[in-house]
XYZ file of C-alpha atoms in Angstrom:
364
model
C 15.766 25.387 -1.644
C 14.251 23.400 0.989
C 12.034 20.393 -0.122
C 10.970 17.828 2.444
C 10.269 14.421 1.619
C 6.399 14.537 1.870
C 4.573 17.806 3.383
C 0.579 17.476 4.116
C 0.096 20.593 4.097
C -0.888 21.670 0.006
C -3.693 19.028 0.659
C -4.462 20.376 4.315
C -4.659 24.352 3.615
C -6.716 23.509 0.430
C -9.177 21.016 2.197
C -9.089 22.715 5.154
C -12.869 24.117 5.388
C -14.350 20.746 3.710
C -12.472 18.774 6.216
C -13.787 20.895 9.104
C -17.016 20.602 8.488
C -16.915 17.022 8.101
C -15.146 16.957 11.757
C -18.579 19.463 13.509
C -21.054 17.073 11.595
C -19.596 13.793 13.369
C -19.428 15.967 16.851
C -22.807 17.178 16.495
C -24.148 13.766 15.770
C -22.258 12.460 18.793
C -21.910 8.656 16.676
C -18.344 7.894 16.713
C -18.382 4.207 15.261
C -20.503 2.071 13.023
C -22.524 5.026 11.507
C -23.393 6.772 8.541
C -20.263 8.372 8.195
C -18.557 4.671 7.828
C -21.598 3.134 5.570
C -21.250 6.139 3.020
C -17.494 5.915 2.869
C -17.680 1.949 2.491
C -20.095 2.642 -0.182
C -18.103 5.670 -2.115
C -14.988 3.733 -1.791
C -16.875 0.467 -3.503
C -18.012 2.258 -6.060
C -14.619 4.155 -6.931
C -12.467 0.814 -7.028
C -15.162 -0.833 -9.049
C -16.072 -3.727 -5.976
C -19.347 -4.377 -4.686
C -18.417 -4.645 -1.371
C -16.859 -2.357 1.115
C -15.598 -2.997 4.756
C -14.099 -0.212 7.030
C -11.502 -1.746 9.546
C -8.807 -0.450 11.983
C -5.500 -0.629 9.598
C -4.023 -1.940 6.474
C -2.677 -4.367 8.733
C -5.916 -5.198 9.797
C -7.675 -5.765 6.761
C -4.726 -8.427 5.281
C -5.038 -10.262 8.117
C -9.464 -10.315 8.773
C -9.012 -11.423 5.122
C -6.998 -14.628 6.027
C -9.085 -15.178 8.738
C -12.179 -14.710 6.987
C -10.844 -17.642 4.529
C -9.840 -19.396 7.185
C -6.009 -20.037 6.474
C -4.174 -20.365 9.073
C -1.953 -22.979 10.987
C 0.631 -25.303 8.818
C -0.739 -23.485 5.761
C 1.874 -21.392 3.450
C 0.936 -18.249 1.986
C 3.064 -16.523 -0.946
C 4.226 -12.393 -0.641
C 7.289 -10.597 -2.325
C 10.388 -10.336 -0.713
C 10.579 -6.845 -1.146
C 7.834 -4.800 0.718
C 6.664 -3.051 3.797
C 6.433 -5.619 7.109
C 3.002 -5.573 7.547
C 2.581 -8.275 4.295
C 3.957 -9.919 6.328
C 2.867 -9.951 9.638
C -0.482 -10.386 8.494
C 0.608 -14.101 7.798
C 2.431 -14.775 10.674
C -1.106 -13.514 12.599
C -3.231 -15.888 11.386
C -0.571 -18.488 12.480
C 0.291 -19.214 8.507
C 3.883 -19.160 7.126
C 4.896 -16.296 4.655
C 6.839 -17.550 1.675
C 9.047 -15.156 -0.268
C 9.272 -14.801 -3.860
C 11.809 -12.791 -4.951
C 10.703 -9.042 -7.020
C 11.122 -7.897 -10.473
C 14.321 -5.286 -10.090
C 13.286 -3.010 -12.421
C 9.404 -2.729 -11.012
C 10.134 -3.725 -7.177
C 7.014 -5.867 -7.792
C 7.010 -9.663 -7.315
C 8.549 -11.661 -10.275
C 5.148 -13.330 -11.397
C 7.295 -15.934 -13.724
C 9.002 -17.026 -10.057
C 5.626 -17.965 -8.198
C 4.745 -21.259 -9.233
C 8.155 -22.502 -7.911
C 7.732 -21.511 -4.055
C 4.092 -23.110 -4.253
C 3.662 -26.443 -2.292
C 0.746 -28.297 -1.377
C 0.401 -25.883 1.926
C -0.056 -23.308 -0.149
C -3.547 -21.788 0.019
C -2.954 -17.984 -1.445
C -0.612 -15.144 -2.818
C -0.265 -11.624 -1.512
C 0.364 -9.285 -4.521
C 1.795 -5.945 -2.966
C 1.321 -2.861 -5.601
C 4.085 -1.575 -4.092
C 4.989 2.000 -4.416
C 1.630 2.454 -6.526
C 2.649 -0.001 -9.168
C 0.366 -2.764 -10.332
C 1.522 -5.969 -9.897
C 1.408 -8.595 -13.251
C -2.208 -9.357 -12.469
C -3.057 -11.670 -15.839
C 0.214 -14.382 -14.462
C -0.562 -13.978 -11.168
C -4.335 -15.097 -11.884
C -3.576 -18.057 -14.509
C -1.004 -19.620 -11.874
C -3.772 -19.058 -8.965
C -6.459 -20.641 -10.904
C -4.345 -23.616 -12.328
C -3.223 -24.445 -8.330
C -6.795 -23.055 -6.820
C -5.047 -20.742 -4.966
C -6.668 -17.475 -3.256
C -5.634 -14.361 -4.498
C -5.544 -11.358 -1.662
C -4.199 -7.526 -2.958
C -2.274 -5.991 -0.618
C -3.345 -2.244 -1.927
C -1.982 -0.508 0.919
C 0.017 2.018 -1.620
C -2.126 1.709 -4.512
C -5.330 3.848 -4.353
C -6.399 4.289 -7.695
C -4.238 2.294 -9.694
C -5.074 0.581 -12.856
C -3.945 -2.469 -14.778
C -5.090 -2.701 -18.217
C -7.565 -0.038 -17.131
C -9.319 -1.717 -14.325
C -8.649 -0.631 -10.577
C -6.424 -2.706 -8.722
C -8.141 -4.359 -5.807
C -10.675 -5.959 -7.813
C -8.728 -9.018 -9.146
C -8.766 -11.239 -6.508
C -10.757 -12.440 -4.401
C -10.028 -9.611 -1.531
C -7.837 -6.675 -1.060
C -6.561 -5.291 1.646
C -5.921 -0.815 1.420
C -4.275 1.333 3.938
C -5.935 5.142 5.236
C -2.558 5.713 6.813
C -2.412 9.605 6.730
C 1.286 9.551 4.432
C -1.210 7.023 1.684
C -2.647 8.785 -1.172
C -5.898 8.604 0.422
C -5.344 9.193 4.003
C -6.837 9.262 6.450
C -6.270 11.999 9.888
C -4.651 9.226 11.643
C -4.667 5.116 11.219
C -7.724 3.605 8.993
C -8.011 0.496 6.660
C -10.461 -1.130 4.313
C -11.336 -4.335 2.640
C -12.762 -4.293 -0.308
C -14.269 -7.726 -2.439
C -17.293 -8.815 -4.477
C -18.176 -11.945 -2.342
C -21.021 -10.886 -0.430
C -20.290 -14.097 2.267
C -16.906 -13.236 2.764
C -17.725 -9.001 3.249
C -19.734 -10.248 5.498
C -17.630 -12.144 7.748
C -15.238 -9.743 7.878
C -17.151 -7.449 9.185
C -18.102 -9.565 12.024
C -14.333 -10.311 12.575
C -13.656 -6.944 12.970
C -16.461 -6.235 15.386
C -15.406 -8.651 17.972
C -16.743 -11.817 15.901
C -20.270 -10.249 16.414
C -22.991 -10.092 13.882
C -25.039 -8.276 16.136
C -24.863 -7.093 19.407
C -24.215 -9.322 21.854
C -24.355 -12.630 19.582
C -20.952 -13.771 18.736
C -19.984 -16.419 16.449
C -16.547 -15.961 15.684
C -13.579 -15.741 17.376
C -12.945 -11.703 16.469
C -10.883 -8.677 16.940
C -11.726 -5.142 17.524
C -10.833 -3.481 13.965
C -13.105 -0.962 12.447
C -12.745 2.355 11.178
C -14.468 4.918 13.130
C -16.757 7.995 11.931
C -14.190 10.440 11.929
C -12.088 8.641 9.965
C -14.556 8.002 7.574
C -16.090 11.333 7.183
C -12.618 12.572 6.769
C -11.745 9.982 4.285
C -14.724 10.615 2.494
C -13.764 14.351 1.889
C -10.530 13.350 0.368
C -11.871 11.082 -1.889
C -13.849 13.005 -3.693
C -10.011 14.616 -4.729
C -7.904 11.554 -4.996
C -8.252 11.539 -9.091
C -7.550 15.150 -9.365
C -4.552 14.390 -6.476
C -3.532 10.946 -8.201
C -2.810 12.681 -11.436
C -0.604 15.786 -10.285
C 1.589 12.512 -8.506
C 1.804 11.198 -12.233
C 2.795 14.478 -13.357
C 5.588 14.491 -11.139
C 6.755 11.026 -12.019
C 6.500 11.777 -15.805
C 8.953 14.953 -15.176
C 11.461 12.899 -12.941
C 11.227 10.134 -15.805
C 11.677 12.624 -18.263
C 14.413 14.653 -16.601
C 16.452 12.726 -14.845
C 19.835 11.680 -16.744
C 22.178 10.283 -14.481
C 24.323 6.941 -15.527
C 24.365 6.490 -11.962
C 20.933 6.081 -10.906
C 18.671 3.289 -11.917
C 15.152 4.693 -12.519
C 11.759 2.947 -11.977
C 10.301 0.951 -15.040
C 6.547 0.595 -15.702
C 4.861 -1.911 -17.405
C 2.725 -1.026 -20.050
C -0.487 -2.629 -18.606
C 0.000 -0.249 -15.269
C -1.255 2.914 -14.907
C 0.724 3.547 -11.268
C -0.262 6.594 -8.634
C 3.299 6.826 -7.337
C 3.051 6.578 -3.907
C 6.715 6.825 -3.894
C 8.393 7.439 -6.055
C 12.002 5.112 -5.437
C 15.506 5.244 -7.921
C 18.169 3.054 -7.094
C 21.786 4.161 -7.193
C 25.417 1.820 -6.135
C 26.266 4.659 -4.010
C 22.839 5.013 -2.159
C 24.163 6.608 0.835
C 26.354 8.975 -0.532
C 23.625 10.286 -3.035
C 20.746 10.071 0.806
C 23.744 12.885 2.080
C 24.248 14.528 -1.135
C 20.536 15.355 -1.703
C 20.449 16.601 1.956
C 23.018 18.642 2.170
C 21.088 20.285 -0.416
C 17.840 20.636 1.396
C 16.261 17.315 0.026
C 14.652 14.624 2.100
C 14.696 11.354 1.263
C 13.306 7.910 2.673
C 14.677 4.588 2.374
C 11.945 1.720 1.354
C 13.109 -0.652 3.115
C 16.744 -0.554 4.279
C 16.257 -4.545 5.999
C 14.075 -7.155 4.177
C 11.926 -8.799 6.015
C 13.818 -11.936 5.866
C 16.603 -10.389 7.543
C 14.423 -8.557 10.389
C 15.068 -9.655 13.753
C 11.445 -11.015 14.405
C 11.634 -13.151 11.556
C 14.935 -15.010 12.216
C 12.627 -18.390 13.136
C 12.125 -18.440 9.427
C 15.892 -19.231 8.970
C 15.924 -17.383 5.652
C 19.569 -16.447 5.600
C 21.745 -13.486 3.664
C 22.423 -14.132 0.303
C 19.222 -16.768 -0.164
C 16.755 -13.456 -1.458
C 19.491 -11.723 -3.567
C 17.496 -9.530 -5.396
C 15.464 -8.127 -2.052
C 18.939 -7.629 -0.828
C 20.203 -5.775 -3.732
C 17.088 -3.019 -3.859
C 17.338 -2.587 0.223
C 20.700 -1.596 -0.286
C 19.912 0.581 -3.165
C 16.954 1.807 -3.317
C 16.349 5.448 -2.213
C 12.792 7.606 -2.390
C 12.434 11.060 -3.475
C 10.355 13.902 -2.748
C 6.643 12.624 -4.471
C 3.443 14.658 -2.533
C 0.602 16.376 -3.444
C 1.308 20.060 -3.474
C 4.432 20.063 -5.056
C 5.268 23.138 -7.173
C 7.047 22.586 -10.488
C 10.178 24.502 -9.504
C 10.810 22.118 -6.609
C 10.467 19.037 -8.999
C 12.851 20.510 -11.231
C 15.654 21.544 -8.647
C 15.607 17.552 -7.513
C 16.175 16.703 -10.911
C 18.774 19.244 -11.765
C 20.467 18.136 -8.272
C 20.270 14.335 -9.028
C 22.151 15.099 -12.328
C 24.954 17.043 -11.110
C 25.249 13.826 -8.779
């Protein structure tokens, strides 16, 4: 049996004439940005994460980093994110001319270790960067008490997270901005890159937007300092078609998760713990294992693919060497980039297949 890593196409062949139509009504309206295809997306997607505010931009990237701007952090200011997660965290910092300062994870979540935050913060410090990595909430009820006792911003990096809940409320809603990702591999993606920020300050929505749309808050008038960052019509009408399924697409991931946590008895690998408070949408779906890279060959020599999230921590990337953070200073980062290792987690994927990763993982 063959089973790829992710596959598109479940969602694809069973969207296929929704999303179709959604591409001949932009055409035929020949409006390609800042149209009614974006305002009813920014809307929907308000509504579903439980924000009042909605602002289409370019990239997940993108809508970390208009956040920072928007609050205007910047240079000589330090700004908090885990140790363990995707790049972009970040680069979103180092964008806005701030400094990133990691805090190490939680190794049995991959989330940051809450209890650790207060010790990295200085007086620079002007905000923390929550990822939900994988799909996983964060500890949002810490994380808040330490930000309001040191009047510190909070800004959710959602990228993987669309949909998740802690103690029942949608992440992206606890602080004072989040940042979510459209990239097409996300749970809601989009047909190529796309990015939102959601938030309920009305002032701060609003200069985003402007940000993103060359500093302009209307045409020709500009009185910011901007970027060009805004999701376009196709994107949106697409995205809007797909969200109308992410519930209905979010639980058959949790399905899949509850079988691999169920099914999967191997003294060798380390499976994913979830807080009681979280309700995750499993984005990926990541085990750990001493003997990472002889389980990545096992599974394919089997006809599994697998993904590694993320083989280098940032503080070890080449780009981020200025930062001086050597080996050995971010053990636990270290320890889950050497072994951590994703398996097969997509919409689409057929019982059977679930099973024969689990039955192959145990004859490891």
């Amino acid at each position: 049996m063959n089973i790829p890593f992710v596959s598109f196409k479940p969602m694809e062949q069973e969207l296929n004439k929704e999303l179709k139509e959604a591409f001949e009504r932009v055409l035929n309206n020949s409006w390609y940005i800042d149209g009614n295809e974006d305002k009813k997306f920014e809307s929907s997607f308000a509504e579903y994460c439980g924000a009042s505010y909605c602002v289409g931009v370019g990239n997940g990237l993108d809508a970390l980093m208009l956040i920072l701007k928007a609050m205007d952090i910047g240079n000589g200011d330090e700004v908090i994110v885990p140790s363990n997660t995707y790049i972009a965290t970040a680069l979103a910092v180092t964008y806005v001319g701030a400094k990133p300062i990691f805090v190490e994870p939680d190794i049995h979540t991959f989330n940051i270790e809450s209890l650790m935050i207060e010790d990295a913060i200085t007086h620079d410090t002007k905000a923390i960067i929550p990822v939900h990595l994988y799909g996983q909430p964060c500890d949002m009820d810490t994380i808040i008490c330490i930000s309001r006792k040191h009047n510190l911003k909070i800004i959710e990096d959602c990228a993987q997270a669309h949909g998740a809940t802690y103690k029942g409320k949608k992440v992206g809603t606890f602080g004072d901005a989040a940042g979510f990702s459209f990239y097409p591999g996300k749970n809601l993606g989009a047909l190529g890159d796309g990015g939102a920020v959601v938030t309920n300050n009305k002032e701060l929505a609003d200069k985003i937007r402007a940000l993103g749309n060359y500093g302009s808050d209307y045409k020709y008038h500009h009185i910011y300092k901007g970027n060009n960052s805004r999701l376009d019509e196709m994107q949106a009408a697409f995205l809007s078609v797909k969200l109308q399924h992410l519930e209905r697409m979010n639980d058959q991931r949790k399905r899949i998760a509850d079988m691999y946590l169920n099914g999967i008895h191997n003294s060798k690998v380390i499976l994913p713990t979830v807080d009681s408070n979280c309700a995750p949408v499993w984005h990926v779906f990541g085990i750990r294992c001493k003997e990472r890279d002889d389980l990545e060959k096992y599974l394919k020599d089997r006809g599994i693919g697998t993904n590694k999230h993320y083989p280098i921590p940032i503080h070890l990337q080449e780009c981020y060497k200025d930062l001086r953070v050597k080996q050995g200073k971010l053990p636990v980062a270290e320890e889950i980039s050497r072994t951590e290792l994703s398996i097969p987690m997509f919409y689409g994927m057929k019982d059977d297949e679930v099973k024969y990763v689990i039955d192959v993982i145990n004859e490891f």
